[in-house]
Amino acid sequence: MNIVITGASSGIGAELAKRYQKQGHTIFAIARRIDRLDFDYNFECDVSDFDTLRGLIKQIVSNHTIDMVIANAGVSYPHSKEFMDFKDFKYTIDVNFISIHALLENIVPQMKKNKNGKIVLISSLAGFVASPTSLAYSASKRAINSYAEALRNQLDSFNIKVINIQPGFIESEMTAKNKFYMPFKLSLKQGVDEIEKAIAKNKKEYAFPFVFAMAVKFLSILPNNIKDFILKTWIKNKN
């Protein structure tokens, strides 16, 4: 398969790219830090630079048929009780969410024409319950959940699988910045093992680890008064 992966310089993206390349697939790796990329095709791009990203993907699809795309690029600022700066808020939304549509703009028409393909979106359990200390990140991941649901049903008749991965805490550069206890945290290997299996099985949505995912989903359906009390108690005790 020809596989496009964003955020391929570290963490989940790098590990997936390494695994798929080892299996014999051709990797088109995209990241800001090109010095960390060592795949079949390596491209330097901040996905928030939409014009550059769109031009890059247009160039790739004009020369190659893309079988799978993994929209993994993401950022998260340190958790804070303060109201977020607009510049940081916008950058988070741009990278985590808006860039996905820019990435897919030229890939989806090719997949529709070929009536085949996989689109993998990396969301988060944070998309189910919005953390008061992670305003932009939670909002971006909830947006991905809605986007994935709509896209999945839009493209179903074209035999294009849309897979929404919703992990909890996984060891990475991103989670290393967190100063709080992270329940059910998985090693990078454990996390990517789960993601790789979900992709292979064409899971429409895959939230994990199971116990943590069930707890978060249960919290998300509680009455607002109860849910808000739990969230406010959590933020009060945080740090």
Tab-separated table of C-alpha atoms in Angstrom:
chain	number	residue	atom	x	y	z
A	1	MET	CA	0.000	0.000	0.000
A	2	ASN	CA	0.950	3.640	-0.462
A	3	ILE	CA	0.396	5.316	2.920
A	4	VAL	CA	0.454	9.023	3.774
A	5	ILE	CA	1.132	9.765	7.454
A	6	THR	CA	1.247	13.205	9.059
A	7	GLY	CA	3.041	13.863	12.325
A	8	ALA	CA	5.472	11.104	11.380
A	9	SER	CA	8.519	12.440	13.216
A	10	SER	CA	7.657	11.145	16.685
A	11	GLY	CA	5.214	9.221	18.839
A	12	ILE	CA	2.292	7.370	17.281
A	13	GLY	CA	2.952	8.644	13.758
A	14	ALA	CA	6.610	7.625	13.730
A	15	GLU	CA	5.875	4.195	15.188
A	16	LEU	CA	3.094	3.486	12.680
A	17	ALA	CA	5.286	4.650	9.798
A	18	LYS	CA	8.147	2.380	10.905
A	19	ARG	CA	5.860	-0.622	11.256
A	20	TYR	CA	4.146	-0.186	7.918
A	21	GLN	CA	7.442	0.416	6.095
A	22	LYS	CA	8.881	-2.741	7.674
A	23	GLN	CA	5.855	-4.638	6.328
A	24	GLY	CA	6.770	-3.502	2.816
A	25	HIS	CA	4.374	-0.604	2.366
A	26	THR	CA	5.490	2.694	0.827
A	27	ILE	CA	5.436	5.569	3.297
A	28	PHE	CA	4.883	9.227	2.474
A	29	ALA	CA	5.902	10.848	5.749
A	30	ILE	CA	4.998	14.444	6.582
A	31	ALA	CA	6.292	16.362	9.602
A	32	ARG	CA	7.757	19.697	10.699
A	33	ARG	CA	11.039	18.035	11.719
A	34	ILE	CA	12.294	16.466	8.500
A	35	ASP	CA	15.614	15.593	10.123
A	36	ARG	CA	13.744	12.895	12.061
A	37	LEU	CA	12.192	11.302	8.965
A	38	ASP	CA	13.786	8.257	7.341
A	39	PHE	CA	11.094	6.750	5.176
A	40	ASP	CA	10.471	6.133	1.465
A	41	TYR	CA	9.336	9.730	0.865
A	42	ASN	CA	9.939	12.480	3.419
A	43	PHE	CA	8.310	15.905	3.352
A	44	GLU	CA	8.808	18.899	5.630
A	45	CYS	CA	5.535	20.671	6.345
A	46	ASP	CA	3.703	22.256	9.258
A	47	VAL	CA	0.161	21.062	8.573
A	48	SER	CA	-1.212	24.407	9.769
A	49	ASP	CA	0.302	25.872	6.578
A	50	PHE	CA	-2.714	24.802	4.575
A	51	ASP	CA	-1.577	26.070	1.167
A	52	THR	CA	1.733	24.227	1.422
A	53	LEU	CA	0.017	21.056	2.652
A	54	ARG	CA	-2.591	21.125	-0.112
A	55	GLY	CA	0.071	21.703	-2.760
A	56	LEU	CA	2.193	18.885	-1.379
A	57	ILE	CA	-0.667	16.388	-1.399
A	58	LYS	CA	-1.696	17.468	-4.881
A	59	GLN	CA	1.836	16.730	-6.045
A	60	ILE	CA	1.850	13.309	-4.351
A	61	VAL	CA	-1.502	12.143	-5.764
A	62	SER	CA	-0.549	13.288	-9.258
A	63	ASN	CA	2.238	10.695	-9.220
A	64	HIS	CA	0.967	8.001	-6.844
A	65	THR	CA	-2.231	6.206	-5.881
A	66	ILE	CA	-2.828	6.600	-2.158
A	67	ASP	CA	-4.343	3.565	-0.463
A	68	MET	CA	-4.402	4.853	3.111
A	69	VAL	CA	-3.952	8.184	4.851
A	70	ILE	CA	-3.357	8.570	8.581
A	71	ALA	CA	-4.123	12.061	9.881
A	72	ASN	CA	-2.028	11.879	13.016
A	73	ALA	CA	-0.465	15.342	13.355
A	74	GLY	CA	-1.457	16.997	16.593
A	75	VAL	CA	-0.409	19.486	19.247
A	76	SER	CA	-1.378	20.042	22.854
A	77	TYR	CA	-0.411	22.915	25.115
A	78	PRO	CA	0.196	22.324	28.830
A	79	HIS	CA	-3.021	22.032	30.821
A	80	SER	CA	-3.970	25.348	32.388
A	81	LYS	CA	-6.847	26.839	34.347
A	82	GLU	CA	-6.306	30.160	32.553
A	83	PHE	CA	-8.274	31.310	29.512
A	84	MET	CA	-6.228	30.368	26.454
A	85	ASP	CA	-4.390	32.844	24.239
A	86	PHE	CA	-6.121	33.188	20.844
A	87	LYS	CA	-2.949	32.467	18.840
A	88	ASP	CA	-2.360	29.196	20.684
A	89	PHE	CA	-6.044	28.285	20.463
A	90	LYS	CA	-6.133	28.855	16.700
A	91	TYR	CA	-2.911	26.919	16.118
A	92	THR	CA	-4.264	23.932	18.045
A	93	ILE	CA	-7.518	23.891	16.075
A	94	ASP	CA	-5.665	24.397	12.786
A	95	VAL	CA	-3.220	21.546	13.383
A	96	ASN	CA	-5.542	19.080	15.088
A	97	PHE	CA	-8.676	19.590	13.022
A	98	ILE	CA	-8.710	21.988	10.052
A	99	SER	CA	-5.553	20.447	8.580
A	100	ILE	CA	-7.405	17.157	8.147
A	101	HIS	CA	-9.657	18.586	5.469
A	102	ALA	CA	-6.707	20.239	3.738
A	103	LEU	CA	-4.927	16.875	3.814
A	104	LEU	CA	-7.891	15.015	2.341
A	105	GLU	CA	-8.898	17.573	-0.292
A	106	ASN	CA	-6.985	15.835	-3.094
A	107	ILE	CA	-6.853	12.332	-1.634
A	108	VAL	CA	-10.604	11.751	-1.307
A	109	PRO	CA	-11.397	12.407	-5.011
A	110	GLN	CA	-8.712	9.896	-6.007
A	111	MET	CA	-10.073	7.291	-3.572
A	112	LYS	CA	-13.627	7.896	-4.809
A	113	LYS	CA	-12.490	7.401	-8.392
A	114	ASN	CA	-10.761	4.140	-7.447
A	115	LYS	CA	-13.605	3.114	-5.122
A	116	ASN	CA	-11.110	2.081	-2.505
A	117	GLY	CA	-9.144	3.500	0.410
A	118	LYS	CA	-8.738	3.969	4.140
A	119	ILE	CA	-8.832	7.243	6.051
A	120	VAL	CA	-7.583	7.019	9.628
A	121	LEU	CA	-8.213	9.918	12.002
A	122	ILE	CA	-6.470	10.114	15.376
A	123	SER	CA	-8.916	11.606	17.854
A	124	SER	CA	-8.831	11.090	21.636
A	125	LEU	CA	-10.938	10.148	24.640
A	126	ALA	CA	-10.751	13.909	25.319
A	127	GLY	CA	-13.353	14.251	22.584
A	128	PHE	CA	-16.016	12.678	24.809
A	129	VAL	CA	-15.570	14.859	27.887
A	130	ALA	CA	-14.106	18.341	27.473
A	131	SER	CA	-11.398	19.082	30.008
A	132	PRO	CA	-11.671	22.611	31.476
A	133	THR	CA	-7.866	22.798	31.486
A	134	SER	CA	-7.467	21.790	27.847
A	135	LEU	CA	-9.973	23.952	26.004
A	136	ALA	CA	-8.635	23.841	22.443
A	137	TYR	CA	-7.411	20.245	22.500
A	138	SER	CA	-10.736	18.879	23.753
A	139	ALA	CA	-12.669	20.992	21.248
A	140	SER	CA	-10.487	19.839	18.353
A	141	LYS	CA	-10.900	16.171	19.236
A	142	ARG	CA	-14.670	16.449	19.615
A	143	ALA	CA	-14.760	18.115	16.196
A	144	ILE	CA	-12.837	15.176	14.742
A	145	ASN	CA	-15.451	12.768	16.119
A	146	SER	CA	-18.250	14.614	14.324
A	147	TYR	CA	-16.184	14.963	11.151
A	148	ALA	CA	-15.339	11.250	11.130
A	149	GLU	CA	-18.988	10.253	11.541
A	150	ALA	CA	-20.121	12.497	8.701
A	151	LEU	CA	-17.259	11.510	6.400
A	152	ARG	CA	-17.726	7.802	7.080
A	153	ASN	CA	-21.309	7.881	5.888
A	154	GLN	CA	-20.561	10.219	2.996
A	155	LEU	CA	-17.902	7.898	1.570
A	156	ASP	CA	-19.363	4.501	2.461
A	157	SER	CA	-20.831	3.896	-1.005
A	158	PHE	CA	-17.354	4.380	-2.507
A	159	ASN	CA	-15.837	1.541	-0.446
A	160	ILE	CA	-13.729	4.038	1.510
A	161	LYS	CA	-13.271	3.104	5.148
A	162	VAL	CA	-13.121	5.949	7.688
A	163	ILE	CA	-11.567	4.831	10.972
A	164	ASN	CA	-11.729	7.056	14.049
A	165	ILE	CA	-9.117	6.149	16.676
A	166	GLN	CA	-9.832	7.512	20.171
A	167	PRO	CA	-6.932	6.683	22.498
A	168	GLY	CA	-6.411	7.554	26.111
A	169	PHE	CA	-2.961	8.433	27.416
A	170	ILE	CA	-0.044	6.974	25.457
A	171	GLU	CA	3.619	7.607	26.248
A	172	SER	CA	4.905	10.255	23.831
A	173	GLU	CA	6.522	13.677	23.710
A	174	MET	CA	3.037	15.152	24.038
A	175	THR	CA	2.033	13.310	27.205
A	176	ALA	CA	5.505	13.743	28.716
A	177	LYS	CA	4.579	17.408	29.281
A	178	ASN	CA	1.666	16.472	31.555
A	179	LYS	CA	2.381	17.053	35.238
A	180	PHE	CA	-0.669	15.171	36.499
A	181	TYR	CA	-1.497	11.509	37.012
A	182	MET	CA	-2.584	9.847	33.759
A	183	PRO	CA	-4.794	6.819	34.466
A	184	PHE	CA	-4.369	3.676	32.366
A	185	LYS	CA	-1.397	5.190	30.507
A	186	LEU	CA	-0.046	2.833	27.848
A	187	SER	CA	3.466	2.511	26.508
A	188	LEU	CA	3.959	3.628	22.914
A	189	LYS	CA	4.207	-0.008	21.810
A	190	GLN	CA	0.991	-0.972	23.606
A	191	GLY	CA	-0.870	1.997	22.173
A	192	VAL	CA	0.267	1.484	18.605
A	193	ASP	CA	-0.445	-2.253	18.847
A	194	GLU	CA	-4.072	-1.342	19.567
A	195	ILE	CA	-4.218	1.228	16.776
A	196	GLU	CA	-2.672	-1.100	14.216
A	197	LYS	CA	-5.192	-3.851	15.040
A	198	ALA	CA	-8.115	-1.424	14.817
A	199	ILE	CA	-6.965	-0.241	11.391
A	200	ALA	CA	-6.570	-3.812	10.157
A	201	LYS	CA	-10.111	-4.626	11.324
A	202	ASN	CA	-11.582	-1.459	9.749
A	203	LYS	CA	-13.093	-0.361	13.066
A	204	LYS	CA	-15.430	2.586	12.523
A	205	GLU	CA	-14.547	3.897	15.976
A	206	TYR	CA	-12.050	2.501	18.426
A	207	ALA	CA	-11.805	3.982	21.922
A	208	PHE	CA	-9.244	2.475	24.290
A	209	PRO	CA	-8.034	1.329	26.767
A	210	PHE	CA	-11.376	-0.373	27.370
A	211	VAL	CA	-11.971	0.383	31.066
A	212	PHE	CA	-10.905	4.022	30.772
A	213	ALA	CA	-12.945	4.459	27.591
A	214	MET	CA	-16.071	3.054	29.250
A	215	ALA	CA	-15.606	5.361	32.244
A	216	VAL	CA	-15.195	8.428	30.030
A	217	LYS	CA	-18.172	7.508	27.867
A	218	PHE	CA	-20.304	6.988	30.986
A	219	LEU	CA	-19.234	10.390	32.316
A	220	SER	CA	-20.177	11.963	28.985
A	221	ILE	CA	-23.817	10.830	29.237
A	222	LEU	CA	-24.374	11.899	32.840
A	223	PRO	CA	-26.696	14.865	33.490
A	224	ASN	CA	-24.811	18.124	33.123
A	225	ASN	CA	-25.089	19.039	36.811
A	226	ILE	CA	-23.410	15.810	37.875
A	227	LYS	CA	-20.831	15.914	35.104
A	228	ASP	CA	-19.972	19.554	35.818
A	229	PHE	CA	-19.580	18.813	39.534
A	230	ILE	CA	-17.110	16.020	38.750
A	231	LEU	CA	-15.134	18.183	36.316
A	232	LYS	CA	-15.021	21.174	38.676
A	233	THR	CA	-13.907	18.950	41.554
A	234	TRP	CA	-11.197	17.475	39.341
A	235	ILE	CA	-9.894	20.867	38.216
A	236	LYS	CA	-9.932	22.148	41.817
A	237	ASN	CA	-7.755	19.259	42.949
A	238	LYS	CA	-5.487	19.323	39.909
A	239	ASN	CA	-1.829	20.190	40.482
